[in-house]
PDB file of C-alpha atoms in Angstrom:
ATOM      1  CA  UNK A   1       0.000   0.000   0.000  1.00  0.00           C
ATOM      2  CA  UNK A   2       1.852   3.098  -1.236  1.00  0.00           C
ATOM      3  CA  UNK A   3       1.454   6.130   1.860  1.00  0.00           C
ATOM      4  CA  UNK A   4       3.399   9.067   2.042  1.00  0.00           C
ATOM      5  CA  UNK A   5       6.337   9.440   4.383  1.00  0.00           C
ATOM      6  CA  UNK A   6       7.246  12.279   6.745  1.00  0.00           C
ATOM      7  CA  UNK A   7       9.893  12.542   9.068  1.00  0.00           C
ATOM      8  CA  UNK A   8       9.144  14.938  11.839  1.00  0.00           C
ATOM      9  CA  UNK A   9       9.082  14.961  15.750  1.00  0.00           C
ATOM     10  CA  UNK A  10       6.207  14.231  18.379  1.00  0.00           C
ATOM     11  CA  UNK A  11       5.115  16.831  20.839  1.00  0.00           C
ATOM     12  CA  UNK A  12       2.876  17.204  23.880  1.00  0.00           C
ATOM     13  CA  UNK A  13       2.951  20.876  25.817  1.00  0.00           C
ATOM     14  CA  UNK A  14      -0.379  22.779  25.190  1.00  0.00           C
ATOM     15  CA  UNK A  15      -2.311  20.080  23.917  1.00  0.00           C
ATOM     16  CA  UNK A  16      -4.826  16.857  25.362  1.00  0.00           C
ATOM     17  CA  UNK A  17      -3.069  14.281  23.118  1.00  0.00           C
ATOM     18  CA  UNK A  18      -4.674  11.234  24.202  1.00  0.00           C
ATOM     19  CA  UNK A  19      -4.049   7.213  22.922  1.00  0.00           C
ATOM     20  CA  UNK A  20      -5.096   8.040  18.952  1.00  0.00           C
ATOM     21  CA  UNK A  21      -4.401  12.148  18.767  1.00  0.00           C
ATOM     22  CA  UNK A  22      -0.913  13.833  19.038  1.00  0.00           C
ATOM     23  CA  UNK A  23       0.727  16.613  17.349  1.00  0.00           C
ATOM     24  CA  UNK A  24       3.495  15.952  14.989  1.00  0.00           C
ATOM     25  CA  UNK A  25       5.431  18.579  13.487  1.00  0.00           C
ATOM     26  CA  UNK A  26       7.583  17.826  10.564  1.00  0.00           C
ATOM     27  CA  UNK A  27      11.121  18.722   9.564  1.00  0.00           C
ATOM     28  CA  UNK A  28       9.776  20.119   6.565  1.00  0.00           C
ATOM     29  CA  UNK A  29       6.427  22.072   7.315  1.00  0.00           C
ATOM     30  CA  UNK A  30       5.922  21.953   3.214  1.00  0.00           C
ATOM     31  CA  UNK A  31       5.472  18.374   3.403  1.00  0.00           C
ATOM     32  CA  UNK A  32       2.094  18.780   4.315  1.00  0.00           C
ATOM     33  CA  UNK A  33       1.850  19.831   1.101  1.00  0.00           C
ATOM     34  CA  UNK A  34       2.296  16.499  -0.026  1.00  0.00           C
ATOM     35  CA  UNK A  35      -0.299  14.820   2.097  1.00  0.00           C
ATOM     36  CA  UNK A  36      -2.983  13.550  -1.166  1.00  0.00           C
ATOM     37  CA  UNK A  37      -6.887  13.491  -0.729  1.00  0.00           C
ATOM     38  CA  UNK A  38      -9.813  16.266  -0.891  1.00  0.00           C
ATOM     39  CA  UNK A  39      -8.604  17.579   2.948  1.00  0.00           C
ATOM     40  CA  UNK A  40      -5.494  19.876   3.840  1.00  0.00           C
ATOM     41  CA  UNK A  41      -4.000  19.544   6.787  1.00  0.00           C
ATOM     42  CA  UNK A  42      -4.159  22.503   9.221  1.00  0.00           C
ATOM     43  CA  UNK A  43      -1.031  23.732  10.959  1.00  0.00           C
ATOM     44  CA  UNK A  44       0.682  26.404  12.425  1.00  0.00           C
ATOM     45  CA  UNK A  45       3.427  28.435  11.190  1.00  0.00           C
ATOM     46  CA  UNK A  46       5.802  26.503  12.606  1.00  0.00           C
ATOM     47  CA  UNK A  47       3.958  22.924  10.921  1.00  0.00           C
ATOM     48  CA  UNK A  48       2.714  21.294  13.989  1.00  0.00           C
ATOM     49  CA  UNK A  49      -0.542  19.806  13.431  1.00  0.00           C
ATOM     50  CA  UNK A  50      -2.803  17.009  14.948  1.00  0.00           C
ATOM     51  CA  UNK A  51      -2.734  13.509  13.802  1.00  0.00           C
ATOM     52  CA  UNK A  52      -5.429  10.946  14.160  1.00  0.00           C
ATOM     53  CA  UNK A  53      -3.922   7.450  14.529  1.00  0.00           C
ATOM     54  CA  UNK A  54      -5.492   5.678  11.537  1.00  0.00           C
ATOM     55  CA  UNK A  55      -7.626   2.259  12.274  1.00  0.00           C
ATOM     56  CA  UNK A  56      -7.319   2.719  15.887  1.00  0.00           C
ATOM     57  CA  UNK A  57     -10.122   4.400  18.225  1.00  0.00           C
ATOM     58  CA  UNK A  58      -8.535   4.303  22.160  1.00  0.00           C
ATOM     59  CA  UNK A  59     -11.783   5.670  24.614  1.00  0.00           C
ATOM     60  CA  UNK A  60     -12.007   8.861  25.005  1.00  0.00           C
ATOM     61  CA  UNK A  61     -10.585  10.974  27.682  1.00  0.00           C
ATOM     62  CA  UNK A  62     -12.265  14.098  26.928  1.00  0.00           C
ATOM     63  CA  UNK A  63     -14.897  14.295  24.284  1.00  0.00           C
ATOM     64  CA  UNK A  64     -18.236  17.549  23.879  1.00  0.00           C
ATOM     65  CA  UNK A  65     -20.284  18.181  20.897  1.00  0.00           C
ATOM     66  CA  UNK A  66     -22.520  21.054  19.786  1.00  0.00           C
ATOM     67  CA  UNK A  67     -21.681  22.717  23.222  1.00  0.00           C
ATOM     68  CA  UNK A  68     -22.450  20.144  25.269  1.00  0.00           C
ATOM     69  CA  UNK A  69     -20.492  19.290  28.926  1.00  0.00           C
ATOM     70  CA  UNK A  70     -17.210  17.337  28.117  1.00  0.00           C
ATOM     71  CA  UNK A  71     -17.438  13.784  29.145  1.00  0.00           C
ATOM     72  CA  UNK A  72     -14.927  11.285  28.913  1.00  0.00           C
ATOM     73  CA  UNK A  73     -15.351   6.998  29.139  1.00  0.00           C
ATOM     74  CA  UNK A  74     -14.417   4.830  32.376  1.00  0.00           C
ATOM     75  CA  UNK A  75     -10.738   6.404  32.941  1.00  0.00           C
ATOM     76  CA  UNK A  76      -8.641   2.922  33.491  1.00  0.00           C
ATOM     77  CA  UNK A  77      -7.971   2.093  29.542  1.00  0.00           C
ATOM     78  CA  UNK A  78      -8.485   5.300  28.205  1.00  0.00           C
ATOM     79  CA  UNK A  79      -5.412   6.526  30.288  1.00  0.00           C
ATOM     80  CA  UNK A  80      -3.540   3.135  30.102  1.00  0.00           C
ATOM     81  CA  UNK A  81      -3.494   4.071  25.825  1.00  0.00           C
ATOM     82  CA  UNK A  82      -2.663   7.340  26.394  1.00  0.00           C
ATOM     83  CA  UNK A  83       0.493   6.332  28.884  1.00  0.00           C
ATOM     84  CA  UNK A  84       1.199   3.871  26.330  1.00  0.00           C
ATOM     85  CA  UNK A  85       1.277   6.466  23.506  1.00  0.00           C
ATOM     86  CA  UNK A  86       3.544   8.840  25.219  1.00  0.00           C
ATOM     87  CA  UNK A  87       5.784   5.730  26.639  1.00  0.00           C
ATOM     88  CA  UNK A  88       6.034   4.026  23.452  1.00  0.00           C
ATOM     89  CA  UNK A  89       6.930   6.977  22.117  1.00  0.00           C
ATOM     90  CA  UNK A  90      10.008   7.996  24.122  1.00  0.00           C
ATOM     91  CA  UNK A  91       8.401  10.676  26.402  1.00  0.00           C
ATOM     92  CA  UNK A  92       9.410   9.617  30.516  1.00  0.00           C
ATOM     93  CA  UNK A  93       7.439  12.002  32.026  1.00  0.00           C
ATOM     94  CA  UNK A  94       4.351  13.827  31.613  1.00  0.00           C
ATOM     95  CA  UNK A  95       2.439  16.352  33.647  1.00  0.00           C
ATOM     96  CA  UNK A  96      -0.920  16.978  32.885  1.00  0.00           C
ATOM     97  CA  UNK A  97      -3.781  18.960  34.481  1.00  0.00           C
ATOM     98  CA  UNK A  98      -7.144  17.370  35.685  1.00  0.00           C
ATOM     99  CA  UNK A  99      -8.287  18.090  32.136  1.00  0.00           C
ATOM    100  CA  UNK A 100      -5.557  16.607  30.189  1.00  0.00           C
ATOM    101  CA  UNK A 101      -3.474  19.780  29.101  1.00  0.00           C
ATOM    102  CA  UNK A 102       0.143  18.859  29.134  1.00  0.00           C
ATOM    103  CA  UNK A 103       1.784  21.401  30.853  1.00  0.00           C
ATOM    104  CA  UNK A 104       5.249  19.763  30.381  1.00  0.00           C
ATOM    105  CA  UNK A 105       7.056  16.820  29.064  1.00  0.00           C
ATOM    106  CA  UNK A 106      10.396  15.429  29.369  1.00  0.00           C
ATOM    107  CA  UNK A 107      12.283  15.113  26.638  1.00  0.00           C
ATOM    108  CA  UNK A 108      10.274  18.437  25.305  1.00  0.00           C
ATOM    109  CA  UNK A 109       9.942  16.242  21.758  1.00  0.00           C
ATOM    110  CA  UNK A 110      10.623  13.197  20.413  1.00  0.00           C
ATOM    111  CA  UNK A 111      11.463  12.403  16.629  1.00  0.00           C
ATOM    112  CA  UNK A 112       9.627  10.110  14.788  1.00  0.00           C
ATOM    113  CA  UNK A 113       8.121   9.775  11.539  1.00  0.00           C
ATOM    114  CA  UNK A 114       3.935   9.253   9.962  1.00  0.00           C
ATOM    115  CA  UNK A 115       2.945   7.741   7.079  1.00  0.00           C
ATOM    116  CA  UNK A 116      -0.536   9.227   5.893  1.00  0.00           C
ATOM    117  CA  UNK A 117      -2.712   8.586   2.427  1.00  0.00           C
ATOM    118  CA  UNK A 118      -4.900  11.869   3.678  1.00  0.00           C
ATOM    119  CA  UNK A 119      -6.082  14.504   6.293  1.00  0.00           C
ATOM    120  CA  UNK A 120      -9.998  14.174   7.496  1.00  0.00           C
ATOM    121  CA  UNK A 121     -12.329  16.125   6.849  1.00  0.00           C
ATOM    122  CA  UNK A 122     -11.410  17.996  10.528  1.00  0.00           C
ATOM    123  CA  UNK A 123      -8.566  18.276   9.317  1.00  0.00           C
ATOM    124  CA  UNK A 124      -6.203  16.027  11.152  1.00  0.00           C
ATOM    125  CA  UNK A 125      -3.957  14.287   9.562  1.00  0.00           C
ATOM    126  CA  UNK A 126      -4.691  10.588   9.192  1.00  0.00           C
ATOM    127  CA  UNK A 127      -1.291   8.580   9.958  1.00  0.00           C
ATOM    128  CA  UNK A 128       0.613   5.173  11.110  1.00  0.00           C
ATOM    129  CA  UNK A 129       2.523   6.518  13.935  1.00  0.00           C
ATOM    130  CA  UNK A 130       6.411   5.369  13.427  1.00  0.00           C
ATOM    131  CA  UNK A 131       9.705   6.060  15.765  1.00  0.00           C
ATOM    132  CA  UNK A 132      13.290   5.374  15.050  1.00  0.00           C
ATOM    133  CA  UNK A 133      14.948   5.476  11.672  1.00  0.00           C
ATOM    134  CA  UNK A 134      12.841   6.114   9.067  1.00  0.00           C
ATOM    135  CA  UNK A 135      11.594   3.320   6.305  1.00  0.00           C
ATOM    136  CA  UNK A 136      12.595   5.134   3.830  1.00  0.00           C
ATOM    137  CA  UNK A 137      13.377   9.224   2.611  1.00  0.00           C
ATOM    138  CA  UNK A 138      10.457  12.177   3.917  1.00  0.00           C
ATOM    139  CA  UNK A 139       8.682  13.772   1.573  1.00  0.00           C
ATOM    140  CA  UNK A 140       8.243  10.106  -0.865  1.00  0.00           C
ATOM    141  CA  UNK A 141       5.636   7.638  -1.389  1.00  0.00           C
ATOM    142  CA  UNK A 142       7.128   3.719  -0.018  1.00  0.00           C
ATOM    143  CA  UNK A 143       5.386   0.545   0.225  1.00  0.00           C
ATOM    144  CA  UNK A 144       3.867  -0.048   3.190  1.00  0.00           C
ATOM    145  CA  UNK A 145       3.863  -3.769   3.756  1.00  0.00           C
ATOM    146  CA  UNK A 146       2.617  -5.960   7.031  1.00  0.00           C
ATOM    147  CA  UNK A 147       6.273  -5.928   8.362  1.00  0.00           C
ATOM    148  CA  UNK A 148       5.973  -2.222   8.108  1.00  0.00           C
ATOM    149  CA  UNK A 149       2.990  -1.977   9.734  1.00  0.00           C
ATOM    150  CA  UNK A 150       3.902  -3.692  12.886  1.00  0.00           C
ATOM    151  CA  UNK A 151       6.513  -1.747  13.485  1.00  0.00           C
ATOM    152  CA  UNK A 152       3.770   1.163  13.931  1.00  0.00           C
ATOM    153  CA  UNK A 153       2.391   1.895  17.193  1.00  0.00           C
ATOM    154  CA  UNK A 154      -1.539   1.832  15.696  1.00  0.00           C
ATOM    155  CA  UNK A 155      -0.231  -1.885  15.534  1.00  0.00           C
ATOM    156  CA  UNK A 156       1.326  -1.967  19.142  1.00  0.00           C
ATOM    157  CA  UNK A 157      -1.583  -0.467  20.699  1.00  0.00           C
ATOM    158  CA  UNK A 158      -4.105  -3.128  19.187  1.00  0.00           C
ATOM    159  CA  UNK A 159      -1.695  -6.099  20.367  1.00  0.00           C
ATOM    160  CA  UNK A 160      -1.206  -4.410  23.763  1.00  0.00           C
ATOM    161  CA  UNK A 161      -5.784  -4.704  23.627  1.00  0.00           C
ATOM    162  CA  UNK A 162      -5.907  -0.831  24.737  1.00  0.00           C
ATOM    163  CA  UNK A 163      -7.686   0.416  21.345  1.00  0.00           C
ATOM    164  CA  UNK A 164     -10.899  -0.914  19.733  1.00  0.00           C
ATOM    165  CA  UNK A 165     -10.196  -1.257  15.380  1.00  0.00           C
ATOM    166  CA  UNK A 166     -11.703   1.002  13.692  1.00  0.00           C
ATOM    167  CA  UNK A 167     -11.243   0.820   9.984  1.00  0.00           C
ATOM    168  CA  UNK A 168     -11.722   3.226   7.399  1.00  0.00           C
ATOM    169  CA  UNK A 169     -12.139   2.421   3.442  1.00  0.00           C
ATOM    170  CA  UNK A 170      -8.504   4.482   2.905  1.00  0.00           C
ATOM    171  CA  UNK A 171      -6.743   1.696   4.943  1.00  0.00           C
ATOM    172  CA  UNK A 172      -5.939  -1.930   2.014  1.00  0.00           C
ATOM    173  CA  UNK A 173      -7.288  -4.956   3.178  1.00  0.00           C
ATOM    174  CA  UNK A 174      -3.858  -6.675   3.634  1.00  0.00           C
ATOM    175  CA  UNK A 175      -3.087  -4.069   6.183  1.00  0.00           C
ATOM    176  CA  UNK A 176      -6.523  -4.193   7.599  1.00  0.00           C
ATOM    177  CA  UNK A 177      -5.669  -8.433   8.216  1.00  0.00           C
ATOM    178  CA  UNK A 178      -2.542  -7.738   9.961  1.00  0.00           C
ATOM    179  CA  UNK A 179      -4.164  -5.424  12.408  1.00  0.00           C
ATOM    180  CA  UNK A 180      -7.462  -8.043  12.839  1.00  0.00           C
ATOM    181  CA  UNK A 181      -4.812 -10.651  13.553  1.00  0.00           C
ATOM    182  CA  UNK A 182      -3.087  -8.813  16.454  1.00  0.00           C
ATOM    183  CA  UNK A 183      -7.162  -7.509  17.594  1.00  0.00           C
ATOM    184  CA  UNK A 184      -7.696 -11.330  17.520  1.00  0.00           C
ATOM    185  CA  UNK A 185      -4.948 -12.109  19.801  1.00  0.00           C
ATOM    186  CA  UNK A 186      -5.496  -9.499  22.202  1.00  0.00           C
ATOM    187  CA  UNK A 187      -9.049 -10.680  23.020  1.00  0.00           C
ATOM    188  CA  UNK A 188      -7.729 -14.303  23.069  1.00  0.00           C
ATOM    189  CA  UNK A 189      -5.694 -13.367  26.039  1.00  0.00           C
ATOM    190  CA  UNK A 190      -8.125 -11.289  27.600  1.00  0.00           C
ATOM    191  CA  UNK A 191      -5.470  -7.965  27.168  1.00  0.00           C
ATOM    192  CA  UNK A 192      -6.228  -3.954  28.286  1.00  0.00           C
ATOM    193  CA  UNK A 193      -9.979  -3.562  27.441  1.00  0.00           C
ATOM    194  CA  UNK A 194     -10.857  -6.675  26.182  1.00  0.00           C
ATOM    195  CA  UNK A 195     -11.438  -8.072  29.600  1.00  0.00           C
ATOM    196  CA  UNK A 196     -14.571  -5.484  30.632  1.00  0.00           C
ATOM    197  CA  UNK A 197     -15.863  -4.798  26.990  1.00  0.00           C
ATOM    198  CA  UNK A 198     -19.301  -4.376  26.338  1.00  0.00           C
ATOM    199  CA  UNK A 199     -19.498  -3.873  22.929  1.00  0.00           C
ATOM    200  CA  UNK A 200     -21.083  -7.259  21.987  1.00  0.00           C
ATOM    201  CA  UNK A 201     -22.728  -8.558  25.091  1.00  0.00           C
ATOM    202  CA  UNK A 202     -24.788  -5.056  25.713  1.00  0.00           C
ATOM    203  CA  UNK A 203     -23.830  -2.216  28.053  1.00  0.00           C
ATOM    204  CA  UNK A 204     -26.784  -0.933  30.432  1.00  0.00           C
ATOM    205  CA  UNK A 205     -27.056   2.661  29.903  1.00  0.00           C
ATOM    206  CA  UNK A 206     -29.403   4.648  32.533  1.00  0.00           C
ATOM    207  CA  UNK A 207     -27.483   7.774  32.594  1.00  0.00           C
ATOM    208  CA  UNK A 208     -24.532   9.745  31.063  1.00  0.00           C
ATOM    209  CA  UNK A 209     -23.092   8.837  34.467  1.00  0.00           C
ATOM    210  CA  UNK A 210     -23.400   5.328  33.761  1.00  0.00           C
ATOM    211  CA  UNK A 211     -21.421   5.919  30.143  1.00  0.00           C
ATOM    212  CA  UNK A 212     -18.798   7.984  31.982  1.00  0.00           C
ATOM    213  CA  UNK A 213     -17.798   5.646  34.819  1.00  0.00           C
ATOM    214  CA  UNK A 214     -19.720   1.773  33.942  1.00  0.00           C
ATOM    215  CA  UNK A 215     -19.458   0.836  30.516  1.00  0.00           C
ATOM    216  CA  UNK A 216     -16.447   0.146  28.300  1.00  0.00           C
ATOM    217  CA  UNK A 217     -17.726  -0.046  24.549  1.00  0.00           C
ATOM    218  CA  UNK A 218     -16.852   0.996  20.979  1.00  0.00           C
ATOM    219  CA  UNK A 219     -16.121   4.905  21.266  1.00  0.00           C
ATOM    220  CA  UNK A 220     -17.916   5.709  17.987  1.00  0.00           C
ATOM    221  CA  UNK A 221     -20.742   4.109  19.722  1.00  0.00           C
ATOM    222  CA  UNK A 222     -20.290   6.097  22.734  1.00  0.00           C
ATOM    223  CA  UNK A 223     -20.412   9.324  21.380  1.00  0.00           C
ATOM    224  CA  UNK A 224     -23.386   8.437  19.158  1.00  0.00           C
ATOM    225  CA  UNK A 225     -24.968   7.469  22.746  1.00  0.00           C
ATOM    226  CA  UNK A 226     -23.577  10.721  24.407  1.00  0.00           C
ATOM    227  CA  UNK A 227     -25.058  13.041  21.111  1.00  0.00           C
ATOM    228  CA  UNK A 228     -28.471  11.306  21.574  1.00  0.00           C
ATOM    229  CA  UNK A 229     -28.799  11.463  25.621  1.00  0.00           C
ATOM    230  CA  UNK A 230     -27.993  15.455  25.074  1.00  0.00           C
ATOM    231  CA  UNK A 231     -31.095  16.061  22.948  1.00  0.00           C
ATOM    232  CA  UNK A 232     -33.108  14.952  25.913  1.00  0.00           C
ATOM    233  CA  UNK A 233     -32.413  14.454  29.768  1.00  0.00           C
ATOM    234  CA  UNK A 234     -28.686  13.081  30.498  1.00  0.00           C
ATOM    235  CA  UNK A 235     -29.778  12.109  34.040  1.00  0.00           C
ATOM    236  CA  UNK A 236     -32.356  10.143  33.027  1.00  0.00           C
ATOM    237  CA  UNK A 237     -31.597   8.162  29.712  1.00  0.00           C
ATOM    238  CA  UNK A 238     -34.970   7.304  27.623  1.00  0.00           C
ATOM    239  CA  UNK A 239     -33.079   5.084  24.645  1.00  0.00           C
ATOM    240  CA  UNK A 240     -36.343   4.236  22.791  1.00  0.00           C
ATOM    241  CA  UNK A 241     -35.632   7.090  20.233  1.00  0.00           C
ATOM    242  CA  UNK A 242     -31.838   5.428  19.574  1.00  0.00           C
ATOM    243  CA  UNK A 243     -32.062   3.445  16.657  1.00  0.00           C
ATOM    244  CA  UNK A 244     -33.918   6.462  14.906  1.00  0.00           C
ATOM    245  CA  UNK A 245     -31.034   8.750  16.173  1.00  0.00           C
ATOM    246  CA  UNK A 246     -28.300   6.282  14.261  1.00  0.00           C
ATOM    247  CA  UNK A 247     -30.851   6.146  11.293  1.00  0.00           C
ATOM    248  CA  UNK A 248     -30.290   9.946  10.904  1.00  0.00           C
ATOM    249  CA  UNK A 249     -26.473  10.144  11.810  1.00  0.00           C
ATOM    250  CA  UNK A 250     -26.202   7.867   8.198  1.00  0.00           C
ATOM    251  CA  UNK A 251     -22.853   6.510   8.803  1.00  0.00           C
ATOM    252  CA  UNK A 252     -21.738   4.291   6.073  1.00  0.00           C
ATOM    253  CA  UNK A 253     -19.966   0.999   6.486  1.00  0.00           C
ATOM    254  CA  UNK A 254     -19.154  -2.204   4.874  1.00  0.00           C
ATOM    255  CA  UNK A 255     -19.895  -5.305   6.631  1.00  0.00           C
ATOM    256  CA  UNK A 256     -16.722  -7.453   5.665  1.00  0.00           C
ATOM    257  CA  UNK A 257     -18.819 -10.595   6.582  1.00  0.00           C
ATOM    258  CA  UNK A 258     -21.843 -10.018   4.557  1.00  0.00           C
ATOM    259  CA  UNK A 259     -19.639  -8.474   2.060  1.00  0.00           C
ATOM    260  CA  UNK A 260     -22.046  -5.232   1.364  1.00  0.00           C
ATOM    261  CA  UNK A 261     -22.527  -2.322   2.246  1.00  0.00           C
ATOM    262  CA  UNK A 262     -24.908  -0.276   4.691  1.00  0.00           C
ATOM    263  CA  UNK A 263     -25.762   2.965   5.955  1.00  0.00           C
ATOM    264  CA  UNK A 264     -27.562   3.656   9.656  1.00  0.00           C
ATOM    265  CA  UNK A 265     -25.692   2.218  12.723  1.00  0.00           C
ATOM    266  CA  UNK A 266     -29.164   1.130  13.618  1.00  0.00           C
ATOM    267  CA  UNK A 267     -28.883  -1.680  10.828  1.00  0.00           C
ATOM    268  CA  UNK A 268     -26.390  -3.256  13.911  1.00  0.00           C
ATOM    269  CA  UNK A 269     -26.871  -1.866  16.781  1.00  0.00           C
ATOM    270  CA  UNK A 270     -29.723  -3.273  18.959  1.00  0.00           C
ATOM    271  CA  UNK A 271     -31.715  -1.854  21.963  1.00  0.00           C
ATOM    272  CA  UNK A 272     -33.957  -3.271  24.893  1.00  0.00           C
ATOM    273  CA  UNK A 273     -34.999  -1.414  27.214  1.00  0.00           C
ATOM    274  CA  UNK A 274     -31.268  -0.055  28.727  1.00  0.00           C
ATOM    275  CA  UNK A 275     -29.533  -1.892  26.928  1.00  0.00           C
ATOM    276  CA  UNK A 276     -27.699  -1.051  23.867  1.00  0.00           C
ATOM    277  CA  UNK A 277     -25.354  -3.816  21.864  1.00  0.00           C
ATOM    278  CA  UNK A 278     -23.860  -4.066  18.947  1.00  0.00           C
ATOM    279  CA  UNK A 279     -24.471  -7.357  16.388  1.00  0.00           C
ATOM    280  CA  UNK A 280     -20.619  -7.018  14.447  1.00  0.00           C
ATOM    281  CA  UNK A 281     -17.549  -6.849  16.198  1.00  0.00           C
ATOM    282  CA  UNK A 282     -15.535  -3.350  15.120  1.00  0.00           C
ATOM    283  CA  UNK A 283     -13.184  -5.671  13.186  1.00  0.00           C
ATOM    284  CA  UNK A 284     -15.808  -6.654  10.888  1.00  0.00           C
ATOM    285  CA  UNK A 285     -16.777  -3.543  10.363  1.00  0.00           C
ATOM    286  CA  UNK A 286     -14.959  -0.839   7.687  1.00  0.00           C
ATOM    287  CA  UNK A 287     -16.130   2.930   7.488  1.00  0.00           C
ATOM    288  CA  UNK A 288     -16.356   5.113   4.374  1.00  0.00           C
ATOM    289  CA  UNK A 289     -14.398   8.091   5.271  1.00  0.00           C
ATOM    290  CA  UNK A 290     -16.262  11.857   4.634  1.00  0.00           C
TER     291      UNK A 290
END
């Protein structure tokens, strides 16, 4: 899979990186110039700008839409990926405030390097996250093979069972195998999340309270829950109007296993009463990117 290559370095101060966002700022700030697709990425003037950690969703340590409180999942894994981000990454220590702000970092940066095929439509830049010596020179398009890929930490973090796939149409299916394969043995051994996941067998949801501190699910599926209690009481959760809600949000997905395509995370997601499950694991499950 051909993805562009930029060398660059990692940094923290000022910003809420978490286990799948972290600003990168490249040797070359014209190289962004480079990155292909419909989307620029945004940057300062001195290039740093935000990645997003392709095929990887870790649960969210801070998350508000449309002005609504900021709300985060059940702390243990979501912090456990972003200590494993910043560890994996070189970074020894890291102070943060109670709302995630770095306020310093030692070493200041670490170098690295991304390989990207695009930015979102945000705006991010969508990237495998790479340290040591680069595969190959910045600013060039390489192959990207499954020995590449592992040496990634979007790979890492799925072996280490701290991130929940999430898999977007830009990523080639080879790649997408390599990354089910490490998912796969995660869960086998019951690593990081995988142990009080919800996903599948249903998550009882009574309360934004109950998202916040209980249940440990899919994130995308969290903040679809989170946008939907919002429109109504938070404190008291009414989920009856749910699969409607998904209907409308119109995400569209491939299901690998059924081999077509669908749109409405209400075609898989099921409700009773409280409680809210999804019928396809994340693996199965490949997003067409906006």
């Amino acid at each position: 899979m051909p993805m562009l290559l930029i060398k660059g370095s990692y940094h923290l101060v000022n910003s809420r990186a978490d286990g799948d966002t972290i600003p990168f700022m490249p040797d070359k700030k014209e190289e962004w110039d480079l990155v292909p697709g419909p989307h620029k990425v945004e940057h300062n003037t001195s290039g740093k700008a935000k990645l997003r950690l392709d095929a990887i969703d870790t649960l969210e340590t801070h998350y508000s839409r449309n002005g609504n409180p900021e709300v985060h999942q059940p702390w243990l894994h979501g912090r456990a990926a972003r200590d494993a981000l910043t560890d994996w990454l070189g970074f020894t220590t890291v102070d943060r405030l109670p709302d995630e702000t770095v306020t310093a970092a030692t070493p200041l940066t670490r170098p690295g390097w991304i390989l990207t095929r695009g930015a979102g439509r945000d705006k991010r830049c969508i990237a495998l996250a790479g340290k040591g010596t680069p595969p190959g020179a910045s600013g060039t398009q390489i192959n990207v093979d499954e020995a590449l890929l592992r040496t990634t930490f979007n790979y890492h973090i799925l072996k280490e069972g701290l991130a929940y796939p999430t898999y977007y149409t830009n990523l080639f299916p080879d790649l997408r195998a390599e990354l089910t394969a490490a998912v796969h043995q995660a869960q086998a051994a019951g690593k990081g999340l995988w142990k009080d996941d919800d996903t599948l067998g249903g998550a009882t949801v009574t309360d934004i309270d109950s998202l916040q501190d209980d249940v440990v699910i899919l994130p995308k599926l969290f903040r679809r829950l989170v946008d939907y209690l919002y429109l109504g009481d938070p404190d008291n959760a009414d989920l009856t109007g749910f699969p409607a809600f998904l209907d409308q949000a119109a995400d569209e997905f491939w299901i690998i296993s059924a081999g077509h395509s669908t749109t409405g995370l209400d075609t898989i997601v099921e409700v009773i009463d409280s409680k809210v499950r999804m019928t396809h694991p994340a693996e199965d499950l490949v997003f067409v990117e906006n």
